[in-house]
Short mmCIF file of C-alpha atoms and ligand atoms in Angstrom, two decimals:
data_model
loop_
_atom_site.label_atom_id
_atom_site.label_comp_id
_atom_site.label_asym_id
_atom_site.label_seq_id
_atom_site.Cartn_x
_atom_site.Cartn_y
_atom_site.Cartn_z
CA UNK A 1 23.92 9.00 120.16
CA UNK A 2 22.40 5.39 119.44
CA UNK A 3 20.97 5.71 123.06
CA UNK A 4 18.61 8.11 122.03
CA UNK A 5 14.89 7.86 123.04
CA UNK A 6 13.68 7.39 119.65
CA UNK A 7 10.52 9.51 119.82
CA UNK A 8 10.54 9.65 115.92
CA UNK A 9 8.11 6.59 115.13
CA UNK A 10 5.99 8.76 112.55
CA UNK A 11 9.02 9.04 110.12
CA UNK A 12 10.28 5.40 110.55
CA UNK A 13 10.40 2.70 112.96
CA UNK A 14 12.96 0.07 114.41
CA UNK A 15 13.19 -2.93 112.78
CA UNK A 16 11.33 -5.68 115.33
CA UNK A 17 14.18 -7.81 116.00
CA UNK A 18 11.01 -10.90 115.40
CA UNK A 19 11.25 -9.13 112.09
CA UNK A 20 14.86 -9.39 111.63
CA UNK A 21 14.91 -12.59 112.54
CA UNK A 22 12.08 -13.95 110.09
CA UNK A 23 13.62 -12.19 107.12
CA UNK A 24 17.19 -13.37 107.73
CA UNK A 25 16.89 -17.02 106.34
CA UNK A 26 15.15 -15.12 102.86
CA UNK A 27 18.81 -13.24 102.68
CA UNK A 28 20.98 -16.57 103.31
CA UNK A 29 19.65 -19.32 102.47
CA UNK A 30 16.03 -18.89 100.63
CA UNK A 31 17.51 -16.72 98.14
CA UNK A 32 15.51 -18.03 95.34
CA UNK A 33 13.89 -15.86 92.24
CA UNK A 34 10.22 -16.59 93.01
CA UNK A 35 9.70 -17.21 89.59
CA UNK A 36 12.00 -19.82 88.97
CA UNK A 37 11.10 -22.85 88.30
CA UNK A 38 12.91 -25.27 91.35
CA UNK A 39 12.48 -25.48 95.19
CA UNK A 40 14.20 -21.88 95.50
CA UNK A 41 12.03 -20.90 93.65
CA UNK A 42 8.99 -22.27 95.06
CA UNK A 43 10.37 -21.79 98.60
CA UNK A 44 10.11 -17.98 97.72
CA UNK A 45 7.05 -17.85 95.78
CA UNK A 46 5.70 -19.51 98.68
CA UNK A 47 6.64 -16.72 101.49
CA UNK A 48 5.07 -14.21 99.26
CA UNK A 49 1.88 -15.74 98.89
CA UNK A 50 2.01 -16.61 102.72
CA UNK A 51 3.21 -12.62 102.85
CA UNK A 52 0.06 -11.51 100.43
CA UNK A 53 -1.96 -13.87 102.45
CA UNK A 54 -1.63 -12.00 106.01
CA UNK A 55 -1.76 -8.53 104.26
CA UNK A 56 -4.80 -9.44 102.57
CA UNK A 57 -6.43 -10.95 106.04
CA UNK A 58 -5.47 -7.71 107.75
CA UNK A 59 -7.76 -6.03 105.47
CA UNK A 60 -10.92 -8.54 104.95
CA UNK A 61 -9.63 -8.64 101.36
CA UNK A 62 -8.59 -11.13 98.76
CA UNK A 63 -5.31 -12.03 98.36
CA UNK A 64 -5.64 -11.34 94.36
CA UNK A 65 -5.95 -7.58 95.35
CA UNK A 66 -3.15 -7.28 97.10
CA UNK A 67 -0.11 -5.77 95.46
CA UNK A 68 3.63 -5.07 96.32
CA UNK A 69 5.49 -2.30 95.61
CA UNK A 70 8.46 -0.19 96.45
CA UNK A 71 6.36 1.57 99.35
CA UNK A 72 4.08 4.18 100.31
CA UNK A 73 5.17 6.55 97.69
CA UNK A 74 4.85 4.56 94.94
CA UNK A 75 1.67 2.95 95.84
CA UNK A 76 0.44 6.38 96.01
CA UNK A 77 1.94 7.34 92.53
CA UNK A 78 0.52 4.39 90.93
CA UNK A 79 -3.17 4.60 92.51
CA UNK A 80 -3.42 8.15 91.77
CA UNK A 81 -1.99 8.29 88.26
CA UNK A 82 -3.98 4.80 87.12
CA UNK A 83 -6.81 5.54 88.05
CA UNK A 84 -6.88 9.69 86.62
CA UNK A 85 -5.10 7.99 83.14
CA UNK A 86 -7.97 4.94 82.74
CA UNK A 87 -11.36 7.07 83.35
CA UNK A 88 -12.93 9.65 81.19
CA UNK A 89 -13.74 11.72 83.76
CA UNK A 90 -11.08 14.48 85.06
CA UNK A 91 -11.65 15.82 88.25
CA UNK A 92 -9.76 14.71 91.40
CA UNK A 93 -10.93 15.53 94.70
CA UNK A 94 -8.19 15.56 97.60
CA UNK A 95 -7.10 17.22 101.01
CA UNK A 96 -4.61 20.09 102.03
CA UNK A 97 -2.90 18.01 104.57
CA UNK A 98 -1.94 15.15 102.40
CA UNK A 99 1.67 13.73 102.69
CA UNK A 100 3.64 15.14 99.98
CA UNK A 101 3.59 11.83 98.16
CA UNK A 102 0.22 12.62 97.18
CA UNK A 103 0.26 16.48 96.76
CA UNK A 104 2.83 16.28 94.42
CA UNK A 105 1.23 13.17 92.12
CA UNK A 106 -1.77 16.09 92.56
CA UNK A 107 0.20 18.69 91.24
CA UNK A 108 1.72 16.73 87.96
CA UNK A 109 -1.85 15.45 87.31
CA UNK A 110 -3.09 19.34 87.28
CA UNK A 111 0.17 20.07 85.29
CA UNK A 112 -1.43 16.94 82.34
CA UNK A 113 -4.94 19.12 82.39
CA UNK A 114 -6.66 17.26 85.15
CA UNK A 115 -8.19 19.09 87.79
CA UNK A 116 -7.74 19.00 90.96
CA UNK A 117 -9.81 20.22 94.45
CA UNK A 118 -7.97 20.58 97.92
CA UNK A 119 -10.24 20.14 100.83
CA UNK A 120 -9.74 22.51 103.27
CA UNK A 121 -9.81 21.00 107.21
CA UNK A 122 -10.94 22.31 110.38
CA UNK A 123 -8.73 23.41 113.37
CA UNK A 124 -8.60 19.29 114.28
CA UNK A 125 -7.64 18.55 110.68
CA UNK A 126 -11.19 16.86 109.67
CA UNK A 127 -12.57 17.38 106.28
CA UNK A 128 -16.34 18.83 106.22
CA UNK A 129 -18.22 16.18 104.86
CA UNK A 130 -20.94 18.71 103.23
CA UNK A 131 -18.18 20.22 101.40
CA UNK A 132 -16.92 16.71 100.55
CA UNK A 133 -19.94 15.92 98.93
CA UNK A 134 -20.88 19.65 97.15
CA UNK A 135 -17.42 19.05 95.69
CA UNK A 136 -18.18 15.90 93.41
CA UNK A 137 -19.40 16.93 89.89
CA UNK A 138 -20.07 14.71 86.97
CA UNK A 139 -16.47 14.80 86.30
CA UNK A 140 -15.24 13.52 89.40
CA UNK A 141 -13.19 10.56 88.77
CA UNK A 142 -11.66 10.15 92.66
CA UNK A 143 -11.36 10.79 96.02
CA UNK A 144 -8.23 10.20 97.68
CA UNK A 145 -8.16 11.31 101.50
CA UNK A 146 -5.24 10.29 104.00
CA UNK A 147 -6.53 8.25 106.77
CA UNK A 148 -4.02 8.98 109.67
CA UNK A 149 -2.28 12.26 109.30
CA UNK A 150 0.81 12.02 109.39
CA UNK A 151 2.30 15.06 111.09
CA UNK A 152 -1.23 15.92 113.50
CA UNK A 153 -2.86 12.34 113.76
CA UNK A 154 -6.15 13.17 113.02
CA UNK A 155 -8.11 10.03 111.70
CA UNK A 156 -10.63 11.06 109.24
CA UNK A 157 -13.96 9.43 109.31
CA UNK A 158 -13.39 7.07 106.34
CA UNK A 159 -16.70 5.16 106.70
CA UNK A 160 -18.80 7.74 106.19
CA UNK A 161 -16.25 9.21 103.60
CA UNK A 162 -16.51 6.14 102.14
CA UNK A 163 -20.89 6.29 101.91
CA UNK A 164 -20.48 9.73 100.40
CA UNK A 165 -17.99 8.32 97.55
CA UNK A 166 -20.54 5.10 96.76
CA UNK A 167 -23.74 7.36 96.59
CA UNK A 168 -22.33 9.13 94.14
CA UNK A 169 -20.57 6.45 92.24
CA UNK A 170 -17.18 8.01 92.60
CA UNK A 171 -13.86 6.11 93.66
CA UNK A 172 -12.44 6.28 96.96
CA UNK A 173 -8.65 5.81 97.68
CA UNK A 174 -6.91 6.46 101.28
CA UNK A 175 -3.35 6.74 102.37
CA UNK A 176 -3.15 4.78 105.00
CA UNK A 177 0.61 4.61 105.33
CA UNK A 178 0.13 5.92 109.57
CA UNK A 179 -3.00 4.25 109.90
CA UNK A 180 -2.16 0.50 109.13
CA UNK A 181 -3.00 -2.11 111.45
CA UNK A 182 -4.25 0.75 113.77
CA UNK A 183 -7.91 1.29 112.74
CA UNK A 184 -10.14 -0.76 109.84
CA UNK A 185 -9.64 1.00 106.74
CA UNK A 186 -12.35 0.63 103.98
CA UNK A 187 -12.09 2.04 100.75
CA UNK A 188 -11.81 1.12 96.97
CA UNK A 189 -7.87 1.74 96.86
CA UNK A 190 -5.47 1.32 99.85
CA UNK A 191 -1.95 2.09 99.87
CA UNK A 192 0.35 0.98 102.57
CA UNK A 193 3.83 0.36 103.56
CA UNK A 194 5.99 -1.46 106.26
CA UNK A 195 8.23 0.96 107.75
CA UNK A 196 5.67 2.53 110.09
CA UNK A 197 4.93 -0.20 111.25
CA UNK A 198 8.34 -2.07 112.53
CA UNK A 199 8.94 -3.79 109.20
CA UNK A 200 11.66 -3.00 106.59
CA UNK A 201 12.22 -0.04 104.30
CA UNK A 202 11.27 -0.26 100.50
CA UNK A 203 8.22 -2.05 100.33
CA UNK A 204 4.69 -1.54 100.35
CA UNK A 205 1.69 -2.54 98.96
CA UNK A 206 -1.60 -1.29 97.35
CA UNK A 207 -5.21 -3.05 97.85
CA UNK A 208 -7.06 -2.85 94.99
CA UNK A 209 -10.18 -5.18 92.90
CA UNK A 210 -8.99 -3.38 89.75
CA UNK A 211 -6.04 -1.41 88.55
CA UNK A 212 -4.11 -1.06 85.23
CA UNK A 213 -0.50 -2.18 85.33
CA UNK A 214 2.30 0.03 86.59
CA UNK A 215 5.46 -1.37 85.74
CA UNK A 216 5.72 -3.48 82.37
CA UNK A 217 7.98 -6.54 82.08
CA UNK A 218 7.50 -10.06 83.70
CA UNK A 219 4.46 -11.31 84.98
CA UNK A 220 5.05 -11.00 88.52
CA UNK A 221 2.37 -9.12 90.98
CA UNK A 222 -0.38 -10.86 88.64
CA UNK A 223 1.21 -8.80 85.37
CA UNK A 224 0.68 -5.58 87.02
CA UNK A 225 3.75 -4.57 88.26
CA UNK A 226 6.95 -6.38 87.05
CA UNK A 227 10.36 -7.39 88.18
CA UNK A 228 11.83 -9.60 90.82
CA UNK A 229 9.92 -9.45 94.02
CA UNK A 230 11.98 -7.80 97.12
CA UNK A 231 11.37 -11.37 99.22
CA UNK A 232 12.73 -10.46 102.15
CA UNK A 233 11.41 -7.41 102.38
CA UNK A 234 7.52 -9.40 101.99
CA UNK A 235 8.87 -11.50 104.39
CA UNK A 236 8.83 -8.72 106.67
CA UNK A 237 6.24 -7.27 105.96
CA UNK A 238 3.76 -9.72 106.51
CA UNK A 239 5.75 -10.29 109.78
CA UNK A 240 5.61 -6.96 111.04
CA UNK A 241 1.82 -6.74 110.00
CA UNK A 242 1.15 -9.67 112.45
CA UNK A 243 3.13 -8.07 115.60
CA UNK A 244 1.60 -4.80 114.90
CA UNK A 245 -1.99 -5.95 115.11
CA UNK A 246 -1.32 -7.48 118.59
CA UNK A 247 0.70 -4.60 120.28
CA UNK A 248 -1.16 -1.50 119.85
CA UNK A 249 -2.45 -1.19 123.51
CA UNK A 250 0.94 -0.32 124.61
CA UNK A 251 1.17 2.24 122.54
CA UNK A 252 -1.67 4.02 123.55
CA UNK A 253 -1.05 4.13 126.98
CA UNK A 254 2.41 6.17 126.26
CA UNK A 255 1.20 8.43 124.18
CA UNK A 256 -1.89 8.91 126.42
CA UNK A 257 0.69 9.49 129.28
CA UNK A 258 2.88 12.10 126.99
CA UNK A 259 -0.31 13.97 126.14
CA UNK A 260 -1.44 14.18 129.59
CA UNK A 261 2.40 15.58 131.07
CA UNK A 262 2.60 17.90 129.13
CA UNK A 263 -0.73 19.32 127.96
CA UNK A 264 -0.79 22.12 130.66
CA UNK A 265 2.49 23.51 129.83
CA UNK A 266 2.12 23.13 125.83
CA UNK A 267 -0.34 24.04 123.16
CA UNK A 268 -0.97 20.57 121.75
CA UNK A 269 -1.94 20.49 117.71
CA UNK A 270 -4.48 18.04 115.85
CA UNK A 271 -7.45 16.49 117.73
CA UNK A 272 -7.75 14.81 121.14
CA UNK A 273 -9.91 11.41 120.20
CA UNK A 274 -10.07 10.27 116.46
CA UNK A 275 -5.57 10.55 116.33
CA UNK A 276 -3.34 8.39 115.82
CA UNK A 277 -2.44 5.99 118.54
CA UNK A 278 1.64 7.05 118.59
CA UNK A 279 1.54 10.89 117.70
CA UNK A 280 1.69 13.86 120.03
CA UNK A 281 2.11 17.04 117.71
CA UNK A 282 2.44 20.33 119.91
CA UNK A 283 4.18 24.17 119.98
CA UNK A 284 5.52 25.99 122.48
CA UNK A 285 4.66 29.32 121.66
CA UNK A 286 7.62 31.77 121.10
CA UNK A 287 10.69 29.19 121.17
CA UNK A 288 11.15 28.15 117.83
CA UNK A 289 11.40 24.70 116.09
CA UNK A 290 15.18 24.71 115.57
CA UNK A 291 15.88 25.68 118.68
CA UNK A 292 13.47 22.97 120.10
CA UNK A 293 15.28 20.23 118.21
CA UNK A 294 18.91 21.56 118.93
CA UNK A 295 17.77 21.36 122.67
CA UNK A 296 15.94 17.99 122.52
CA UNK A 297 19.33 16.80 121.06
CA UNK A 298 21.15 17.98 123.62
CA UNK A 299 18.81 15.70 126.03
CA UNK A 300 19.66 12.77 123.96
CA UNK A 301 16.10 12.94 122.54
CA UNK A 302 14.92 11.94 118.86
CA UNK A 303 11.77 13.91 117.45
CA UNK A 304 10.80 15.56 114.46
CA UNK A 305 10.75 19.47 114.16
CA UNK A 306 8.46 18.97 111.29
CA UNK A 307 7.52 16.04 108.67
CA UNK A 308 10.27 13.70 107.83
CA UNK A 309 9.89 14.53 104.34
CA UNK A 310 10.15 18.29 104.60
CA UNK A 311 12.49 18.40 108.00
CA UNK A 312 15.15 20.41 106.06
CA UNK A 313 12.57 23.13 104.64
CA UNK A 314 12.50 26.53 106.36
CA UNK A 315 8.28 26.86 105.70
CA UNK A 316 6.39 26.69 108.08
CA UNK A 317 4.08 23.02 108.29
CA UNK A 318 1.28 23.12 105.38
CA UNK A 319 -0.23 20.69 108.00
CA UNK A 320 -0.23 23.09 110.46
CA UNK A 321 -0.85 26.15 108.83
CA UNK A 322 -4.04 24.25 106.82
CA UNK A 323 -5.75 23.65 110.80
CA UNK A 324 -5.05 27.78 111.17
CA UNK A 325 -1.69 27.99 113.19
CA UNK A 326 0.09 31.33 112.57
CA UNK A 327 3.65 31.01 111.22
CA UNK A 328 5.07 31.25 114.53
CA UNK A 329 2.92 28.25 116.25
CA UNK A 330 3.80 26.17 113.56
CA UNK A 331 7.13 27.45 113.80
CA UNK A 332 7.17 26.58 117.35
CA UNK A 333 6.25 22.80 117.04
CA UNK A 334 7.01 19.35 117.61
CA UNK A 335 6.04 16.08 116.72
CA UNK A 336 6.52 12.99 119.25
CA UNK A 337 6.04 9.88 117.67
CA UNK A 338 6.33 6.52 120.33
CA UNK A 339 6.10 3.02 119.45
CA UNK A 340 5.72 -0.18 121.39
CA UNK A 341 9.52 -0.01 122.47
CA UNK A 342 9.72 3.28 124.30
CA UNK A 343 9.13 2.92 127.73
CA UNK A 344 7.50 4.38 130.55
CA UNK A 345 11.02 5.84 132.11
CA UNK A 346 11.69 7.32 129.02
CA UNK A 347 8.04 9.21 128.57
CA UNK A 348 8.91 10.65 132.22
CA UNK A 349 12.21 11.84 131.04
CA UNK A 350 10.62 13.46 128.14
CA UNK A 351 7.75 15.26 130.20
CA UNK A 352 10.59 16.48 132.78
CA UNK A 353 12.65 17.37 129.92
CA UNK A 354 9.64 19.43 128.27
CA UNK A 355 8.45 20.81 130.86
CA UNK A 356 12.08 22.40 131.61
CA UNK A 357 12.37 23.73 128.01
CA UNK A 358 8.61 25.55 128.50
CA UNK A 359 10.14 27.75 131.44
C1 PLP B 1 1.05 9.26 105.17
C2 PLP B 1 2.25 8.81 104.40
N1 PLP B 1 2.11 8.50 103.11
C3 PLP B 1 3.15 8.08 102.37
C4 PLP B 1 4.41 7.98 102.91
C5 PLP B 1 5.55 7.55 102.04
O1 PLP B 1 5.89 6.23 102.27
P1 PLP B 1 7.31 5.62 101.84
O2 PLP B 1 8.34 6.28 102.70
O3 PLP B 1 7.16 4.15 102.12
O4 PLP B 1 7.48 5.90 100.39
C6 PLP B 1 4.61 8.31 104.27
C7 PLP B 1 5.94 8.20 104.90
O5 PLP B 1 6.63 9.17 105.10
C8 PLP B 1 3.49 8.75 105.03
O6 PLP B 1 3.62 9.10 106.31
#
């Protein structure tokens, strides 16, 4: 089973083994509390700043607005819900095809009396603009629009996104938990994480100039989010931010070479340019998703049937549905995720195997 082709990248990745190995002295022997006052202590306070440092680079930002946390669900949480709680102004503006992380935070904040407006998206996932900007009233507070889909791997056009929020003096936040270290990302709040990206689980950050505190207690993350800093985990992060930045061409080329196997035998979902550089998202019209996956795992292959986060619901994709599949093509779907250690034998095993299943 552990010799799976691990075509699952969009959910998690593999920890880099350049990752592993960086992290590995902060578990033995740099074990420090950052904010003690000795050489542990420094020698860990040190690595995160280093960490913050390369994070902050990776964005043209300051290291000062550069945050930790948990990971992409809580920087989401904590943008979202600042933000809405610190401005007199009530109205949130948002997509349909955000990752639940976000749609949920939406819901609660509609549940508190804000109010909330869900972009519709076309049939390539991209937000109309004009409606984008008809939408903001004098009581919009915030925008917050995911970057790289997760499920369909449409990348929105966050520049101009971006012009439309400035005009009209209203925030702009992005999710750019699938984009990271793929595309620039501009916009007032960022949230990000390192598992996407070959780094380790539970941690994240958020960029930000100015955001109330989260988590109350110590004065670490500049007061604003307290409590012993996950060092390794930084570590790793910042790591993983580094490798990712220099090995994206690779990627490309196998998806580009998945897309272009397949697309005559398969309906492929989400848009051709503008997507993600590691997701192919796809149905095959009247086989259905569970009996896709039960197949695939047959042929030793590792995909997702749907999101990670909503694998074991029975509905069919929101994502899907919102770009106007019927319940049976999203039904019918897959998502292929690859990542810089698949390799080109395995991408022709996975067309052959594909191609088999369409017949
Ligand atoms: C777009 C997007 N946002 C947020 C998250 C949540 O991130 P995390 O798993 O780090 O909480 C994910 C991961 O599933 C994601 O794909």
């Amino acid at each position: 089973m552990f010799n799976d082709i691990y075509l699952d990248n969009g959910a998690t990745t593999m920890l880099d083994p350049k990752v592993v190995k960086v992290m590995l002295p902060y578990l033995t022997k740099h074990y420090g509390n950052p904010s003690s006052n000795h050489s542990y202590g420094d020698k860990a306070l040190e690595a995160i700043d280093k960490a913050r440092k390369v994070i902050a680079d990776s964005l043209n930002a300051k290291p000062e607005n550069i945050f930790f946390t948990s990971g992409g669900t809580e920087s989401n949480n904590w943008i979202l819900k600042s933000v809405m709680f610190n401005s007199n102004k009530k109205h949130l503006i948002t997509t349909k095809i955000e990752h639940k992380s976000v749609l949920n935070t939406c819901k609660w904040l509609e549940e508190q009396g804000y109010h909330v407006t869900y972009l519709g998206v076309n049939n390539e996932g991209f937000i109309d603009l004009e409606q984008l900007k008809s939408s903001i009233n004098d009581n919009t507070a915030l925008v917050s629009i995911i970057q790289g889909n997760n499920e369909i791997g449409t990348i929105q056009d966050l520049e101009s996104i971006y012009k439309i929020c400035q005009e009209n003096n209203v925030l702009l936040h992005t999710d750019a938990c699938q984009s990271y270290t793929k595309v620039p990302i501009k916009a007032d709040f960022i949230s990000l994480n390192a598992h996407k990206i070959h780094g380790p689980k539970g941690i994240g950050a958020i960029y930000a100039q100015k955001i109330e505190a989260w988590q109350h207690g110590g004065q670490q993350e500049f007061s604003l989010r307290a409590g012993t800093e996950n060092v390794p985990a930084i570590v790793g992060f910042a790591e993983a931010v580094k490798l990712s930045l220099k090995n994206q061409n690779k990627v490309v080329k196998l998806r580009d070479k998945l897309i272009e196997g397949i697309k005559d035998y398969v309906k492929i979902n989400g848009p051709l340019e503008k997507r993600l550089n590691n997701n192919v998202n796809f149905s095959i019209i009247g086989k259905s998703n569970d009996y896709l996956g039960e197949k695939l795992r047959q042929h030793s292959i590792a995909c997702s049937t749907k999101s990670a986060c909503s694998s074991k619901s029975l509905e069919p994709s929101y994502v899907l549905k919102a770009i106007g599949l019927s319940d049976e093509e999203a039904n019918s779907s897959l998502r292929f995720t690859v990542s810089r250690f698949n390799t080109e034998k395995e991408i022709d095993y996975v067309i052959k195997t594909i191609k088999r299943l369409t017949q």
